Amino acid sequence: MKRVDDFRLKFGKQELVPIMIGGMGVDISTAELALEAARLGGVGHISDAMLPTVSDRRYDTDFVKTKLQQYKYNIDNSNKAEVKFDLGHIAESTRLHVSKTMEAKRGSGMIFINCMEKLTMNAPKETLKVRLWEALSAGIDGITLAAGLHLGSFALIEDHPRFRDVKLGIIVSSLRALQLFLRKNARTHRLPDYIVVEGPLAGGHLGFGLDDWMKYDLRTITNEIIQYLRDEKLDIPVIPAGGIFTGSDAVAFLEEGAAAVQVATRFTVAEECGLPADVQQEYFKASENDIEVNATSPTGYPMRMLKNSPSIGSGIRPGCESYGYLLDANGHCDYIDSYNREVALQPEAKKIQVFDKTCLCTHMRNFKCWTCGHYTYRLKDTTRKATDGKYQILTAEHIFKDYQYSTDNKIALPDA
Ligand SMILES: Cc1cc2nc3c(=O)[nH]c(=O)nc-3n(C[C@H](O)[C@H](O)[C@H](O)COP(=O)(O)O)c2cc1C
């Protein structure tokens, strides 16, 4: 019987354990988590979501305070068109986070950064270019293009000296999205080095409809993409993601031609994960009925989360003057409309509730939007419960090695 460790992810001459820990913004997939994956010979991700605030927290900068001071005058204005990011701040925070992470890297694995196109930041092209460019300059091993079609993303960095050496990958949820990506980026004469196929059971935002995600399955989409690449004689590693919960789940994909797997949910309860300890207990406690896919994200993508996420129903004032990562090219975010509608309906209320959309920047930043994968309800089976009712937090190494060596769908419990 095969184990994940019987396979290797190959990038040219480099061979890696075929386990990739997916990017989890905002700083849920921390540098510490990514570093463990790399130390153990796999691939870890940091995330480039909201790096100015991540940098303030980690490296004692004051990007958020500075931005808020600059735009304070606009807080009560629902038009956020003037609330622009300082490109220098984005560059500096990206450089800080990436270079500090890369300096700490040990072992034979790699560290990639997850870069979401949906973070349009009130100037989509300009801000995305800075994020990608600076990550390359600061020495990242690879960039995973996420949450968007990224039809113009390669072009933004084609003049960077590392463009042809760094690993570049794309996350897709359909063959159609992949074909579109390949067609639109063909002009740069550079193929992606890997393709992550994300199915409907993943955490975070989903590349499927709110009402039809359950009709799709990861195996079918993955096999379709593997077949297409074979037919086109394109030798690009395919990496399925979403609901791969045990080593045996992973082996099944590797035997069918996947080059590696991308996993995340199991690592949300790792010591090195950025989620606060009390939130990790909520993830452990969740039953299947406690998890939903809803439309509260203002990005327009459905998102899976725990139903008791504090973000749901929260009617906080839009935090765009401090954050504003989801403002589109016209300085607009759907949450602003929802918030204003509720304020207009209850002008006397001290505290209002908003259920249809959420202020995702503020809540993700504060770990109040508890996004999670479909199988979060199985996390309790991956650890021990103490007499005080608390579940034992795991080390990333324990989870990683469980994926790497387990057979028979078994999950190794940690030492008590
Ligand atoms: C808490 C959490 C946050 C996530 N955030 C992101 C993100 O910021 N960007 C992204 O591309 N994917 C994100 N994902 C998706 C993961 O990177 C990964 O592809 C997926 O969850 C794998 O499925 P699994 O969680 O069932 O193992 C997130 C997943 C989780 C569980």
Tab-separated table of N, CA, C and O and ligand atoms in Angstrom, residues 22-25 28 114 116 146 171 198 201-204 241-243 262-265 268 371-373, ligand 1:
chain	number	residue	atom	x	y	z
A	22	GLY	N	-1.657	25.222	1.621
A	22	GLY	CA	-2.244	26.322	0.856
A	22	GLY	C	-2.142	27.656	1.582
A	22	GLY	O	-2.026	27.724	2.813
A	23	GLY	N	-2.198	28.723	0.816
A	23	GLY	CA	-2.206	30.064	1.394
A	23	GLY	C	-3.515	30.307	2.128
A	23	GLY	O	-4.581	29.939	1.648
A	24	MET	N	-3.405	30.915	3.303
A	24	MET	CA	-4.598	31.268	4.081
A	24	MET	C	-4.416	32.689	4.594
A	24	MET	O	-3.622	32.950	5.486
A	25	GLY	N	-5.172	33.614	3.955
A	25	GLY	CA	-5.100	34.992	4.404
A	25	GLY	C	-6.106	35.201	5.515
A	25	GLY	O	-7.045	34.437	5.623
A	28	ILE	N	-3.188	33.666	8.325
A	28	ILE	CA	-3.543	32.385	8.963
A	28	ILE	C	-2.467	31.371	8.590
A	28	ILE	O	-2.009	30.598	9.423
A	114	ASN	N	0.812	33.355	-1.721
A	114	ASN	CA	-0.519	33.306	-2.331
A	114	ASN	C	-0.976	34.732	-2.610
A	114	ASN	O	-0.999	35.575	-1.708
A	116	MET	N	-3.951	37.038	-4.244
A	116	MET	CA	-5.341	37.035	-4.711
A	116	MET	C	-5.659	38.269	-5.555
A	116	MET	O	-5.530	39.401	-5.088
A	146	ALA	N	-4.100	33.517	-7.212
A	146	ALA	CA	-5.334	32.968	-6.647
A	146	ALA	C	-6.488	33.954	-6.791
A	146	ALA	O	-6.284	35.126	-7.116
A	171	ILE	N	-4.262	29.062	-9.553
A	171	ILE	CA	-5.340	28.234	-8.991
A	171	ILE	C	-6.560	28.360	-9.904
A	171	ILE	O	-6.996	29.480	-10.197
A	198	GLU	N	-8.628	23.707	-7.550
A	198	GLU	CA	-9.332	23.792	-6.278
A	198	GLU	C	-10.798	23.423	-6.452
A	198	GLU	O	-11.528	24.046	-7.217
A	201	LEU	N	-14.880	21.784	-2.032
A	201	LEU	CA	-14.873	21.534	-0.582
A	201	LEU	C	-13.791	22.333	0.149
A	201	LEU	O	-13.581	22.179	1.350
A	202	ALA	N	-13.114	23.205	-0.591
A	202	ALA	CA	-12.002	23.982	-0.020
A	202	ALA	C	-12.499	25.029	0.980
A	202	ALA	O	-13.694	25.318	1.067
A	203	GLY	N	-11.551	25.603	1.713
A	203	GLY	CA	-11.847	26.745	2.576
A	203	GLY	C	-11.646	28.032	1.801
A	203	GLY	O	-11.193	28.018	0.655
A	204	GLY	N	-11.976	29.148	2.420
A	204	GLY	CA	-11.827	30.440	1.746
A	204	GLY	C	-12.915	30.636	0.703
A	204	GLY	O	-14.012	30.081	0.804
A	241	ALA	N	-6.753	20.378	-4.757
A	241	ALA	CA	-6.957	20.949	-3.416
A	241	ALA	C	-8.438	20.971	-3.084
A	241	ALA	O	-9.279	21.169	-3.962
A	242	GLY	N	-8.729	20.772	-1.797
A	242	GLY	CA	-10.120	20.894	-1.353
A	242	GLY	C	-10.675	19.570	-0.882
A	242	GLY	O	-11.089	18.741	-1.697
A	243	GLY	N	-10.642	19.345	0.440
A	243	GLY	CA	-11.246	18.137	0.997
A	243	GLY	C	-10.313	16.939	1.046
A	243	GLY	O	-10.751	15.818	1.290
A	262	GLN	N	-2.614	20.062	-2.483
A	262	GLN	CA	-2.596	21.259	-1.631
A	262	GLN	C	-3.642	21.070	-0.530
A	262	GLN	O	-4.789	20.731	-0.810
A	263	VAL	N	-3.217	21.262	0.700
A	263	VAL	CA	-4.101	21.059	1.849
A	263	VAL	C	-4.037	22.281	2.764
A	263	VAL	O	-3.039	22.993	2.780
A	264	ALA	N	-5.096	22.495	3.523
A	264	ALA	CA	-5.099	23.661	4.414
A	264	ALA	C	-5.855	23.394	5.714
A	264	ALA	O	-5.319	23.626	6.803
A	265	THR	N	-7.086	22.911	5.607
A	265	THR	CA	-7.950	22.813	6.784
A	265	THR	C	-7.293	22.074	7.953
A	265	THR	O	-7.390	22.502	9.102
A	268	THR	N	-5.263	24.317	10.122
A	268	THR	CA	-5.850	25.458	10.856
A	268	THR	C	-5.754	25.245	12.371
A	268	THR	O	-5.885	26.196	13.133
A	371	THR	N	-13.457	31.361	8.225
A	371	THR	CA	-13.544	30.566	6.999
A	371	THR	C	-12.832	29.231	7.207
A	371	THR	O	-11.857	29.138	7.957
A	372	CYS	N	-13.348	28.204	6.535
A	372	CYS	CA	-12.849	26.854	6.809
A	372	CYS	C	-13.239	25.923	5.668
A	372	CYS	O	-14.132	26.233	4.884
A	373	GLY	N	-12.573	24.781	5.594
A	373	GLY	CA	-12.919	23.785	4.586
A	373	GLY	C	-14.119	22.953	5.029
A	373	GLY	O	-14.490	22.941	6.206
B	1	LIG	C1	-8.814	29.294	6.847
B	1	LIG	C2	-8.588	29.231	5.365
B	1	LIG	C3	-8.221	30.383	4.681
B	1	LIG	C4	-7.961	30.324	3.304
B	1	LIG	N1	-7.553	31.461	2.661
B	1	LIG	C5	-7.185	31.387	1.357
B	1	LIG	C6	-6.603	32.514	0.712
B	1	LIG	O1	-6.381	33.565	1.321
B	1	LIG	N2	-6.277	32.402	-0.605
B	1	LIG	C7	-6.477	31.223	-1.296
B	1	LIG	O2	-6.161	31.150	-2.494
B	1	LIG	N3	-7.015	30.134	-0.697
B	1	LIG	C8	-7.349	30.190	0.604
B	1	LIG	N4	-7.819	29.057	1.230
B	1	LIG	C9	-7.868	27.787	0.466
B	1	LIG	C10	-6.646	26.916	0.763
B	1	LIG	O3	-5.456	27.530	0.365
B	1	LIG	C11	-6.716	25.515	0.112
B	1	LIG	O4	-6.610	25.556	-1.280
B	1	LIG	C12	-7.957	24.706	0.448
B	1	LIG	O5	-8.557	25.086	1.640
B	1	LIG	C13	-7.573	23.228	0.505
B	1	LIG	O6	-8.622	22.441	0.948
B	1	LIG	P1	-8.700	21.866	2.443
B	1	LIG	O7	-8.813	23.043	3.328
B	1	LIG	O8	-9.921	21.010	2.434
B	1	LIG	O9	-7.452	21.073	2.715
B	1	LIG	C14	-8.096	29.103	2.600
B	1	LIG	C15	-8.481	27.953	3.322
B	1	LIG	C16	-8.712	28.001	4.683
B	1	LIG	C17	-9.095	26.732	5.401
